[in-house]
């Protein structure tokens, strides 16, 4: 297989897998308590990452204490944001949820501007403004979505962005797989004791179990591995396209497998958000792999 073919195979993998995790969350959260589903997902994925991916690559989880502490802080935010999404998707269609989460790059820019005191290009600022206008359009309850579910999606996006912002400013491990492993394990272990109190009449369906397995193996490991490989082997502008292709995939899958409806408000809001995110991430593409991508 040529290098170009490998790049496009990896990119298609990221498009499809990360676009489909919203569907996986919806199925997993149907009969598995959301907090328990999220916590066990990240503990399992973190363990697999530690004993398979990190070890096979010759990496190590031994690192300075400051790296461990930073990973723990970010780890409480990123899996936490994903667990919020498990709750949100019980009352919000997967396509709508994916579009709101697509605003994460916009929130990151807000944090860079407000907290980091960075000077951003006017094109990025314009993209952020337009993007939030699209989020405002999407935030109107419709199509079976409830206000509290939409609010949880926005809260999840803010948590996600905060974790991403901190991972860029705290002393993190150089190995992205080691950092991701520690963050998933920390987040999962923090949530697990609380989640055990939600296991009343625990009886997961086959669909929920398959959804959970898909999230562990594909969402957290296969997709993230393909993403890290792309960052090292493909142009950053091309890699960044996943940020606005994923919600398109998620909306399509929601219509096909969940019978979700496409309203004019959703389509207009989706177009605004996708165009704005495309403008922002093409101007400010990712240069390193951040762990928020492993918790999709």
PDB file of C-alpha atoms in Angstrom:
ATOM      1  CA  UNK A   1       0.000   0.000   0.000  1.00  0.00           C
ATOM      2  CA  UNK A   2       1.395   3.411  -0.974  1.00  0.00           C
ATOM      3  CA  UNK A   3       1.886   6.159   1.607  1.00  0.00           C
ATOM      4  CA  UNK A   4      -1.015   8.130   0.155  1.00  0.00           C
ATOM      5  CA  UNK A   5      -3.308   5.113   0.412  1.00  0.00           C
ATOM      6  CA  UNK A   6      -2.283   4.608   4.049  1.00  0.00           C
ATOM      7  CA  UNK A   7      -3.030   8.259   4.813  1.00  0.00           C
ATOM      8  CA  UNK A   8      -6.496   8.113   3.312  1.00  0.00           C
ATOM      9  CA  UNK A   9      -7.235   4.774   4.974  1.00  0.00           C
ATOM     10  CA  UNK A  10      -6.278   6.207   8.358  1.00  0.00           C
ATOM     11  CA  UNK A  11      -8.254   9.384   7.670  1.00  0.00           C
ATOM     12  CA  UNK A  12     -11.349   7.404   6.653  1.00  0.00           C
ATOM     13  CA  UNK A  13     -10.933   5.363   9.842  1.00  0.00           C
ATOM     14  CA  UNK A  14     -10.940   8.525  11.946  1.00  0.00           C
ATOM     15  CA  UNK A  15     -13.897   9.968  10.019  1.00  0.00           C
ATOM     16  CA  UNK A  16     -16.076   6.893  10.438  1.00  0.00           C
ATOM     17  CA  UNK A  17     -15.063   5.768  13.923  1.00  0.00           C
ATOM     18  CA  UNK A  18     -15.194   9.144  15.651  1.00  0.00           C
ATOM     19  CA  UNK A  19     -18.320  10.056  13.755  1.00  0.00           C
ATOM     20  CA  UNK A  20     -19.967   6.838  14.947  1.00  0.00           C
ATOM     21  CA  UNK A  21     -19.063   7.041  18.644  1.00  0.00           C
ATOM     22  CA  UNK A  22     -22.141   9.202  19.271  1.00  0.00           C
ATOM     23  CA  UNK A  23     -24.232   6.305  18.011  1.00  0.00           C
ATOM     24  CA  UNK A  24     -22.246   3.920  20.221  1.00  0.00           C
ATOM     25  CA  UNK A  25     -22.889   6.141  23.246  1.00  0.00           C
ATOM     26  CA  UNK A  26     -26.607   6.201  22.497  1.00  0.00           C
ATOM     27  CA  UNK A  27     -26.806   2.404  22.345  1.00  0.00           C
ATOM     28  CA  UNK A  28     -24.541   1.807  25.341  1.00  0.00           C
ATOM     29  CA  UNK A  29     -26.452   4.292  27.461  1.00  0.00           C
ATOM     30  CA  UNK A  30     -29.857   2.751  26.734  1.00  0.00           C
ATOM     31  CA  UNK A  31     -29.615   0.031  29.403  1.00  0.00           C
ATOM     32  CA  UNK A  32     -26.231   0.662  31.066  1.00  0.00           C
ATOM     33  CA  UNK A  33     -26.209   3.476  33.653  1.00  0.00           C
ATOM     34  CA  UNK A  34     -24.330   6.367  31.997  1.00  0.00           C
ATOM     35  CA  UNK A  35     -21.744   6.940  34.725  1.00  0.00           C
ATOM     36  CA  UNK A  36     -20.975   3.218  34.996  1.00  0.00           C
ATOM     37  CA  UNK A  37     -20.751   2.848  31.211  1.00  0.00           C
ATOM     38  CA  UNK A  38     -18.322   5.761  30.951  1.00  0.00           C
ATOM     39  CA  UNK A  39     -16.145   4.804  33.920  1.00  0.00           C
ATOM     40  CA  UNK A  40     -15.762   1.144  32.935  1.00  0.00           C
ATOM     41  CA  UNK A  41     -15.164   2.131  29.323  1.00  0.00           C
ATOM     42  CA  UNK A  42     -12.158   4.254  30.221  1.00  0.00           C
ATOM     43  CA  UNK A  43     -10.747   1.877  32.809  1.00  0.00           C
ATOM     44  CA  UNK A  44     -10.883  -0.955  30.265  1.00  0.00           C
ATOM     45  CA  UNK A  45      -9.531   1.151  27.398  1.00  0.00           C
ATOM     46  CA  UNK A  46      -6.788   2.558  29.627  1.00  0.00           C
ATOM     47  CA  UNK A  47      -5.755  -0.921  30.736  1.00  0.00           C
ATOM     48  CA  UNK A  48      -5.616  -2.169  27.138  1.00  0.00           C
ATOM     49  CA  UNK A  49      -3.659   0.906  26.134  1.00  0.00           C
ATOM     50  CA  UNK A  50      -1.187   0.348  28.988  1.00  0.00           C
ATOM     51  CA  UNK A  51      -0.574  -3.361  28.453  1.00  0.00           C
ATOM     52  CA  UNK A  52      -0.790  -3.490  24.673  1.00  0.00           C
ATOM     53  CA  UNK A  53      -0.239  -0.163  22.907  1.00  0.00           C
ATOM     54  CA  UNK A  54       2.249   1.518  25.261  1.00  0.00           C
ATOM     55  CA  UNK A  55       4.239  -1.655  25.900  1.00  0.00           C
ATOM     56  CA  UNK A  56       4.357  -2.727  22.238  1.00  0.00           C
ATOM     57  CA  UNK A  57       5.631   0.703  21.249  1.00  0.00           C
ATOM     58  CA  UNK A  58       8.375   0.450  23.867  1.00  0.00           C
ATOM     59  CA  UNK A  59       6.911   3.225  26.000  1.00  0.00           C
ATOM     60  CA  UNK A  60       6.582   3.483  29.757  1.00  0.00           C
ATOM     61  CA  UNK A  61       4.179   4.870  32.335  1.00  0.00           C
ATOM     62  CA  UNK A  62       7.060   5.823  34.607  1.00  0.00           C
ATOM     63  CA  UNK A  63       7.385   9.594  34.552  1.00  0.00           C
ATOM     64  CA  UNK A  64       8.032  12.627  36.777  1.00  0.00           C
ATOM     65  CA  UNK A  65       5.439  13.399  39.429  1.00  0.00           C
ATOM     66  CA  UNK A  66       4.471  16.656  37.739  1.00  0.00           C
ATOM     67  CA  UNK A  67       3.509  14.707  34.598  1.00  0.00           C
ATOM     68  CA  UNK A  68       1.420  12.282  36.646  1.00  0.00           C
ATOM     69  CA  UNK A  69      -0.374  15.158  38.391  1.00  0.00           C
ATOM     70  CA  UNK A  70      -1.089  16.959  35.127  1.00  0.00           C
ATOM     71  CA  UNK A  71      -2.415  13.769  33.559  1.00  0.00           C
ATOM     72  CA  UNK A  72      -4.674  13.206  36.559  1.00  0.00           C
ATOM     73  CA  UNK A  73      -6.106  16.738  36.353  1.00  0.00           C
ATOM     74  CA  UNK A  74      -6.837  16.477  32.643  1.00  0.00           C
ATOM     75  CA  UNK A  75      -8.087  12.936  33.172  1.00  0.00           C
ATOM     76  CA  UNK A  76     -10.832  14.123  35.485  1.00  0.00           C
ATOM     77  CA  UNK A  77     -12.066  16.574  32.854  1.00  0.00           C
ATOM     78  CA  UNK A  78     -12.007  14.573  29.628  1.00  0.00           C
ATOM     79  CA  UNK A  79     -13.714  11.293  30.644  1.00  0.00           C
ATOM     80  CA  UNK A  80     -15.980  13.438  32.808  1.00  0.00           C
ATOM     81  CA  UNK A  81     -17.064  15.352  29.719  1.00  0.00           C
ATOM     82  CA  UNK A  82     -17.777  12.073  27.959  1.00  0.00           C
ATOM     83  CA  UNK A  83     -19.853  10.794  30.875  1.00  0.00           C
ATOM     84  CA  UNK A  84     -21.954  13.976  30.693  1.00  0.00           C
ATOM     85  CA  UNK A  85     -22.571  13.170  27.041  1.00  0.00           C
ATOM     86  CA  UNK A  86     -23.888   9.726  28.049  1.00  0.00           C
ATOM     87  CA  UNK A  87     -26.546  11.478  30.143  1.00  0.00           C
ATOM     88  CA  UNK A  88     -27.267  14.090  27.474  1.00  0.00           C
ATOM     89  CA  UNK A  89     -27.910  11.600  24.685  1.00  0.00           C
ATOM     90  CA  UNK A  90     -30.808  10.139  26.627  1.00  0.00           C
ATOM     91  CA  UNK A  91     -32.773  13.244  25.676  1.00  0.00           C
ATOM     92  CA  UNK A  92     -30.880  14.654  22.683  1.00  0.00           C
ATOM     93  CA  UNK A  93     -30.573  13.056  19.206  1.00  0.00           C
ATOM     94  CA  UNK A  94     -27.068  11.847  18.406  1.00  0.00           C
ATOM     95  CA  UNK A  95     -26.717  14.150  15.402  1.00  0.00           C
ATOM     96  CA  UNK A  96     -27.580  17.247  17.424  1.00  0.00           C
ATOM     97  CA  UNK A  97     -25.242  16.177  20.222  1.00  0.00           C
ATOM     98  CA  UNK A  98     -22.366  15.714  17.759  1.00  0.00           C
ATOM     99  CA  UNK A  99     -22.894  19.181  16.296  1.00  0.00           C
ATOM    100  CA  UNK A 100     -22.800  20.824  19.719  1.00  0.00           C
ATOM    101  CA  UNK A 101     -19.669  18.860  20.658  1.00  0.00           C
ATOM    102  CA  UNK A 102     -18.175  19.984  17.338  1.00  0.00           C
ATOM    103  CA  UNK A 103     -17.966  23.440  18.929  1.00  0.00           C
ATOM    104  CA  UNK A 104     -15.075  22.265  21.155  1.00  0.00           C
ATOM    105  CA  UNK A 105     -12.426  23.971  18.942  1.00  0.00           C
ATOM    106  CA  UNK A 106     -14.401  27.201  19.293  1.00  0.00           C
ATOM    107  CA  UNK A 107     -14.405  26.957  23.098  1.00  0.00           C
ATOM    108  CA  UNK A 108     -10.681  26.217  23.038  1.00  0.00           C
ATOM    109  CA  UNK A 109     -10.137  29.485  21.170  1.00  0.00           C
ATOM    110  CA  UNK A 110     -12.220  31.329  23.767  1.00  0.00           C
ATOM    111  CA  UNK A 111     -10.022  29.903  26.531  1.00  0.00           C
ATOM    112  CA  UNK A 112      -6.871  30.786  24.629  1.00  0.00           C
ATOM    113  CA  UNK A 113      -8.158  34.326  24.262  1.00  0.00           C
ATOM    114  CA  UNK A 114      -9.598  34.854  27.762  1.00  0.00           C
ATOM    115  CA  UNK A 115      -7.260  32.769  29.922  1.00  0.00           C
ATOM    116  CA  UNK A 116      -4.131  32.443  27.831  1.00  0.00           C
ATOM    117  CA  UNK A 117      -4.249  36.097  26.745  1.00  0.00           C
ATOM    118  CA  UNK A 118      -3.246  35.055  23.234  1.00  0.00           C
ATOM    119  CA  UNK A 119      -3.654  37.237  20.194  1.00  0.00           C
ATOM    120  CA  UNK A 120      -5.631  35.321  17.624  1.00  0.00           C
ATOM    121  CA  UNK A 121      -6.028  36.174  13.913  1.00  0.00           C
ATOM    122  CA  UNK A 122      -9.189  38.035  13.034  1.00  0.00           C
ATOM    123  CA  UNK A 123     -10.240  35.132  10.810  1.00  0.00           C
ATOM    124  CA  UNK A 124     -10.244  32.829  13.847  1.00  0.00           C
ATOM    125  CA  UNK A 125     -12.206  35.337  15.927  1.00  0.00           C
ATOM    126  CA  UNK A 126     -14.747  35.701  13.130  1.00  0.00           C
ATOM    127  CA  UNK A 127     -15.038  31.934  12.859  1.00  0.00           C
ATOM    128  CA  UNK A 128     -15.630  31.630  16.597  1.00  0.00           C
ATOM    129  CA  UNK A 129     -18.371  34.267  16.481  1.00  0.00           C
ATOM    130  CA  UNK A 130     -20.111  32.626  13.532  1.00  0.00           C
ATOM    131  CA  UNK A 131     -19.756  29.206  15.122  1.00  0.00           C
ATOM    132  CA  UNK A 132     -21.446  30.233  18.342  1.00  0.00           C
ATOM    133  CA  UNK A 133     -24.277  31.737  16.303  1.00  0.00           C
ATOM    134  CA  UNK A 134     -24.746  28.270  14.843  1.00  0.00           C
ATOM    135  CA  UNK A 135     -24.686  26.722  18.325  1.00  0.00           C
ATOM    136  CA  UNK A 136     -27.385  29.219  19.362  1.00  0.00           C
ATOM    137  CA  UNK A 137     -29.532  28.026  16.458  1.00  0.00           C
ATOM    138  CA  UNK A 138     -29.014  24.396  17.471  1.00  0.00           C
ATOM    139  CA  UNK A 139     -29.688  25.090  21.160  1.00  0.00           C
ATOM    140  CA  UNK A 140     -33.417  25.581  20.571  1.00  0.00           C
ATOM    141  CA  UNK A 141     -35.249  22.423  21.762  1.00  0.00           C
ATOM    142  CA  UNK A 142     -36.802  20.589  18.800  1.00  0.00           C
ATOM    143  CA  UNK A 143     -37.041  17.134  17.291  1.00  0.00           C
ATOM    144  CA  UNK A 144     -37.510  15.479  20.700  1.00  0.00           C
ATOM    145  CA  UNK A 145     -34.534  17.217  22.304  1.00  0.00           C
ATOM    146  CA  UNK A 146     -34.980  18.636  25.796  1.00  0.00           C
ATOM    147  CA  UNK A 147     -33.507  21.840  27.162  1.00  0.00           C
ATOM    148  CA  UNK A 148     -31.603  20.113  29.970  1.00  0.00           C
ATOM    149  CA  UNK A 149     -30.082  17.640  27.524  1.00  0.00           C
ATOM    150  CA  UNK A 150     -28.895  20.439  25.240  1.00  0.00           C
ATOM    151  CA  UNK A 151     -27.456  22.247  28.268  1.00  0.00           C
ATOM    152  CA  UNK A 152     -25.554  19.090  29.204  1.00  0.00           C
ATOM    153  CA  UNK A 153     -24.128  18.872  25.666  1.00  0.00           C
ATOM    154  CA  UNK A 154     -22.872  22.450  25.936  1.00  0.00           C
ATOM    155  CA  UNK A 155     -21.433  21.723  29.390  1.00  0.00           C
ATOM    156  CA  UNK A 156     -19.709  18.627  27.992  1.00  0.00           C
ATOM    157  CA  UNK A 157     -18.176  20.693  25.177  1.00  0.00           C
ATOM    158  CA  UNK A 158     -16.867  23.254  27.683  1.00  0.00           C
ATOM    159  CA  UNK A 159     -15.348  20.507  29.857  1.00  0.00           C
ATOM    160  CA  UNK A 160     -13.804  18.922  26.771  1.00  0.00           C
ATOM    161  CA  UNK A 161     -12.318  22.243  25.681  1.00  0.00           C
ATOM    162  CA  UNK A 162     -10.991  22.942  29.171  1.00  0.00           C
ATOM    163  CA  UNK A 163      -9.234  19.580  29.250  1.00  0.00           C
ATOM    164  CA  UNK A 164      -7.766  20.239  25.811  1.00  0.00           C
ATOM    165  CA  UNK A 165      -6.608  23.712  26.810  1.00  0.00           C
ATOM    166  CA  UNK A 166      -4.970  22.475  30.012  1.00  0.00           C
ATOM    167  CA  UNK A 167      -3.254  19.601  28.219  1.00  0.00           C
ATOM    168  CA  UNK A 168      -1.532  22.213  26.066  1.00  0.00           C
ATOM    169  CA  UNK A 169      -0.358  24.291  29.037  1.00  0.00           C
ATOM    170  CA  UNK A 170       0.476  21.770  31.747  1.00  0.00           C
ATOM    171  CA  UNK A 171       3.671  19.666  31.819  1.00  0.00           C
ATOM    172  CA  UNK A 172       2.402  16.535  30.076  1.00  0.00           C
ATOM    173  CA  UNK A 173       4.218  13.288  29.141  1.00  0.00           C
ATOM    174  CA  UNK A 174       5.872  13.449  25.727  1.00  0.00           C
ATOM    175  CA  UNK A 175       4.370  10.093  24.701  1.00  0.00           C
ATOM    176  CA  UNK A 176       0.718  10.804  23.769  1.00  0.00           C
ATOM    177  CA  UNK A 177      -0.249   7.162  24.352  1.00  0.00           C
ATOM    178  CA  UNK A 178       1.176   7.199  27.894  1.00  0.00           C
ATOM    179  CA  UNK A 179      -0.582  10.486  28.640  1.00  0.00           C
ATOM    180  CA  UNK A 180      -3.871   9.187  27.259  1.00  0.00           C
ATOM    181  CA  UNK A 181      -3.547   5.952  29.241  1.00  0.00           C
ATOM    182  CA  UNK A 182      -3.076   7.798  32.522  1.00  0.00           C
ATOM    183  CA  UNK A 183      -5.909  10.200  31.789  1.00  0.00           C
ATOM    184  CA  UNK A 184      -8.383   7.448  30.919  1.00  0.00           C
ATOM    185  CA  UNK A 185      -7.442   5.395  33.976  1.00  0.00           C
ATOM    186  CA  UNK A 186      -7.640   8.409  36.292  1.00  0.00           C
ATOM    187  CA  UNK A 187     -10.982   9.584  34.970  1.00  0.00           C
ATOM    188  CA  UNK A 188     -12.471   6.107  34.997  1.00  0.00           C
ATOM    189  CA  UNK A 189     -11.295   5.312  38.532  1.00  0.00           C
ATOM    190  CA  UNK A 190     -12.584   8.628  39.887  1.00  0.00           C
ATOM    191  CA  UNK A 191     -16.051   7.980  38.450  1.00  0.00           C
ATOM    192  CA  UNK A 192     -16.268   4.264  39.279  1.00  0.00           C
ATOM    193  CA  UNK A 193     -17.108   4.448  43.038  1.00  0.00           C
ATOM    194  CA  UNK A 194     -19.925   6.904  42.369  1.00  0.00           C
ATOM    195  CA  UNK A 195     -21.213   4.897  39.418  1.00  0.00           C
ATOM    196  CA  UNK A 196     -21.616   1.765  41.560  1.00  0.00           C
ATOM    197  CA  UNK A 197     -24.552   3.443  43.334  1.00  0.00           C
ATOM    198  CA  UNK A 198     -26.430   3.629  40.014  1.00  0.00           C
ATOM    199  CA  UNK A 199     -26.507  -0.102  39.320  1.00  0.00           C
ATOM    200  CA  UNK A 200     -30.036  -0.755  40.534  1.00  0.00           C
ATOM    201  CA  UNK A 201     -31.656  -3.534  38.478  1.00  0.00           C
ATOM    202  CA  UNK A 202     -28.622  -3.694  36.195  1.00  0.00           C
ATOM    203  CA  UNK A 203     -29.621  -5.640  33.088  1.00  0.00           C
ATOM    204  CA  UNK A 204     -27.808  -4.457  29.931  1.00  0.00           C
ATOM    205  CA  UNK A 205     -29.141  -5.399  26.515  1.00  0.00           C
ATOM    206  CA  UNK A 206     -27.029  -6.940  23.769  1.00  0.00           C
ATOM    207  CA  UNK A 207     -27.143  -3.646  21.834  1.00  0.00           C
ATOM    208  CA  UNK A 208     -25.804  -1.745  24.848  1.00  0.00           C
ATOM    209  CA  UNK A 209     -23.009  -4.251  25.424  1.00  0.00           C
ATOM    210  CA  UNK A 210     -21.976  -4.118  21.769  1.00  0.00           C
ATOM    211  CA  UNK A 211     -22.092  -0.321  21.865  1.00  0.00           C
ATOM    212  CA  UNK A 212     -19.857  -0.305  24.960  1.00  0.00           C
ATOM    213  CA  UNK A 213     -17.364  -2.723  23.363  1.00  0.00           C
ATOM    214  CA  UNK A 214     -17.282  -0.600  20.216  1.00  0.00           C
ATOM    215  CA  UNK A 215     -16.477   2.516  22.243  1.00  0.00           C
ATOM    216  CA  UNK A 216     -13.649   0.758  24.085  1.00  0.00           C
ATOM    217  CA  UNK A 217     -11.947  -0.946  21.146  1.00  0.00           C
ATOM    218  CA  UNK A 218     -12.641   1.426  18.279  1.00  0.00           C
ATOM    219  CA  UNK A 219     -13.477   4.830  19.757  1.00  0.00           C
ATOM    220  CA  UNK A 220     -10.678   4.909  22.320  1.00  0.00           C
ATOM    221  CA  UNK A 221      -7.961   2.743  20.762  1.00  0.00           C
ATOM    222  CA  UNK A 222      -8.249   2.192  16.996  1.00  0.00           C
ATOM    223  CA  UNK A 223      -9.464   5.710  16.210  1.00  0.00           C
ATOM    224  CA  UNK A 224      -6.912   7.398  18.449  1.00  0.00           C
ATOM    225  CA  UNK A 225      -4.044   5.266  17.109  1.00  0.00           C
ATOM    226  CA  UNK A 226      -4.986   6.208  13.545  1.00  0.00           C
ATOM    227  CA  UNK A 227      -5.164   9.869  14.570  1.00  0.00           C
ATOM    228  CA  UNK A 228      -1.705   9.872  16.182  1.00  0.00           C
ATOM    229  CA  UNK A 229      -0.267   8.174  13.102  1.00  0.00           C
ATOM    230  CA  UNK A 230      -1.855  10.806  10.862  1.00  0.00           C
ATOM    231  CA  UNK A 231      -0.331  13.670  12.847  1.00  0.00           C
ATOM    232  CA  UNK A 232       3.104  12.229  12.138  1.00  0.00           C
ATOM    233  CA  UNK A 233       2.516  11.253   8.504  1.00  0.00           C
ATOM    234  CA  UNK A 234       0.025  13.657   6.921  1.00  0.00           C
ATOM    235  CA  UNK A 235      -0.366  17.427   6.465  1.00  0.00           C
ATOM    236  CA  UNK A 236      -1.944  19.076   9.517  1.00  0.00           C
ATOM    237  CA  UNK A 237      -4.557  20.795   7.385  1.00  0.00           C
ATOM    238  CA  UNK A 238      -5.728  17.425   6.075  1.00  0.00           C
ATOM    239  CA  UNK A 239      -5.759  15.821   9.525  1.00  0.00           C
ATOM    240  CA  UNK A 240      -7.815  18.678  10.954  1.00  0.00           C
ATOM    241  CA  UNK A 241     -10.685  17.929   8.557  1.00  0.00           C
ATOM    242  CA  UNK A 242     -11.932  15.271  10.999  1.00  0.00           C
ATOM    243  CA  UNK A 243     -13.229  18.067  13.258  1.00  0.00           C
ATOM    244  CA  UNK A 244     -15.956  19.025  10.796  1.00  0.00           C
ATOM    245  CA  UNK A 245     -16.451  15.720   8.989  1.00  0.00           C
ATOM    246  CA  UNK A 246     -17.221  13.756  12.182  1.00  0.00           C
ATOM    247  CA  UNK A 247     -20.525  15.565  12.912  1.00  0.00           C
ATOM    248  CA  UNK A 248     -21.657  15.018   9.312  1.00  0.00           C
ATOM    249  CA  UNK A 249     -21.023  11.289   9.744  1.00  0.00           C
ATOM    250  CA  UNK A 250     -22.805  11.335  13.120  1.00  0.00           C
ATOM    251  CA  UNK A 251     -25.884  13.075  11.715  1.00  0.00           C
ATOM    252  CA  UNK A 252     -26.051  10.612   8.809  1.00  0.00           C
ATOM    253  CA  UNK A 253     -25.784   7.590  11.102  1.00  0.00           C
ATOM    254  CA  UNK A 254     -28.404   9.037  13.445  1.00  0.00           C
ATOM    255  CA  UNK A 255     -30.860   9.296  10.553  1.00  0.00           C
ATOM    256  CA  UNK A 256     -30.079   5.804   9.259  1.00  0.00           C
ATOM    257  CA  UNK A 257     -29.965   3.849  12.528  1.00  0.00           C
ATOM    258  CA  UNK A 258     -31.955   5.914  15.054  1.00  0.00           C
ATOM    259  CA  UNK A 259     -34.628   7.349  12.793  1.00  0.00           C
ATOM    260  CA  UNK A 260     -33.640  10.906  13.725  1.00  0.00           C
ATOM    261  CA  UNK A 261     -35.299  13.663  11.727  1.00  0.00           C
ATOM    262  CA  UNK A 262     -33.589  16.407   9.761  1.00  0.00           C
ATOM    263  CA  UNK A 263     -35.254  19.766  10.409  1.00  0.00           C
ATOM    264  CA  UNK A 264     -34.437  23.023   8.675  1.00  0.00           C
ATOM    265  CA  UNK A 265     -33.175  24.431  11.972  1.00  0.00           C
ATOM    266  CA  UNK A 266     -30.810  21.487  12.396  1.00  0.00           C
ATOM    267  CA  UNK A 267     -29.538  21.765   8.828  1.00  0.00           C
ATOM    268  CA  UNK A 268     -28.987  25.512   9.059  1.00  0.00           C
ATOM    269  CA  UNK A 269     -27.307  25.268  12.453  1.00  0.00           C
ATOM    270  CA  UNK A 270     -25.195  22.361  11.249  1.00  0.00           C
ATOM    271  CA  UNK A 271     -24.032  24.284   8.174  1.00  0.00           C
ATOM    272  CA  UNK A 272     -23.060  27.315  10.260  1.00  0.00           C
ATOM    273  CA  UNK A 273     -21.167  25.284  12.872  1.00  0.00           C
ATOM    274  CA  UNK A 274     -19.371  23.046  10.373  1.00  0.00           C
ATOM    275  CA  UNK A 275     -18.234  25.993   8.220  1.00  0.00           C
ATOM    276  CA  UNK A 276     -17.079  27.949  11.291  1.00  0.00           C
ATOM    277  CA  UNK A 277     -15.174  25.018  12.768  1.00  0.00           C
ATOM    278  CA  UNK A 278     -13.591  24.341   9.379  1.00  0.00           C
ATOM    279  CA  UNK A 279     -12.381  27.956   9.220  1.00  0.00           C
ATOM    280  CA  UNK A 280     -10.973  27.832  12.758  1.00  0.00           C
ATOM    281  CA  UNK A 281      -9.194  24.471  12.662  1.00  0.00           C
ATOM    282  CA  UNK A 282      -7.731  25.108   9.213  1.00  0.00           C
ATOM    283  CA  UNK A 283      -6.251  28.332  10.551  1.00  0.00           C
ATOM    284  CA  UNK A 284      -5.155  26.754  13.863  1.00  0.00           C
ATOM    285  CA  UNK A 285      -4.637  23.016  13.154  1.00  0.00           C
ATOM    286  CA  UNK A 286      -3.543  20.580  15.907  1.00  0.00           C
ATOM    287  CA  UNK A 287       0.215  20.062  16.152  1.00  0.00           C
ATOM    288  CA  UNK A 288       0.209  17.334  18.778  1.00  0.00           C
ATOM    289  CA  UNK A 289      -2.124  14.538  19.806  1.00  0.00           C
ATOM    290  CA  UNK A 290      -4.326  15.491  22.735  1.00  0.00           C
ATOM    291  CA  UNK A 291      -6.116  12.973  24.899  1.00  0.00           C
ATOM    292  CA  UNK A 292      -9.536  14.490  24.359  1.00  0.00           C
ATOM    293  CA  UNK A 293      -9.538  12.689  21.025  1.00  0.00           C
ATOM    294  CA  UNK A 294      -9.264   9.297  22.742  1.00  0.00           C
ATOM    295  CA  UNK A 295     -12.457   9.811  24.743  1.00  0.00           C
ATOM    296  CA  UNK A 296     -14.781  10.251  21.777  1.00  0.00           C
TER     297      UNK A 296
END
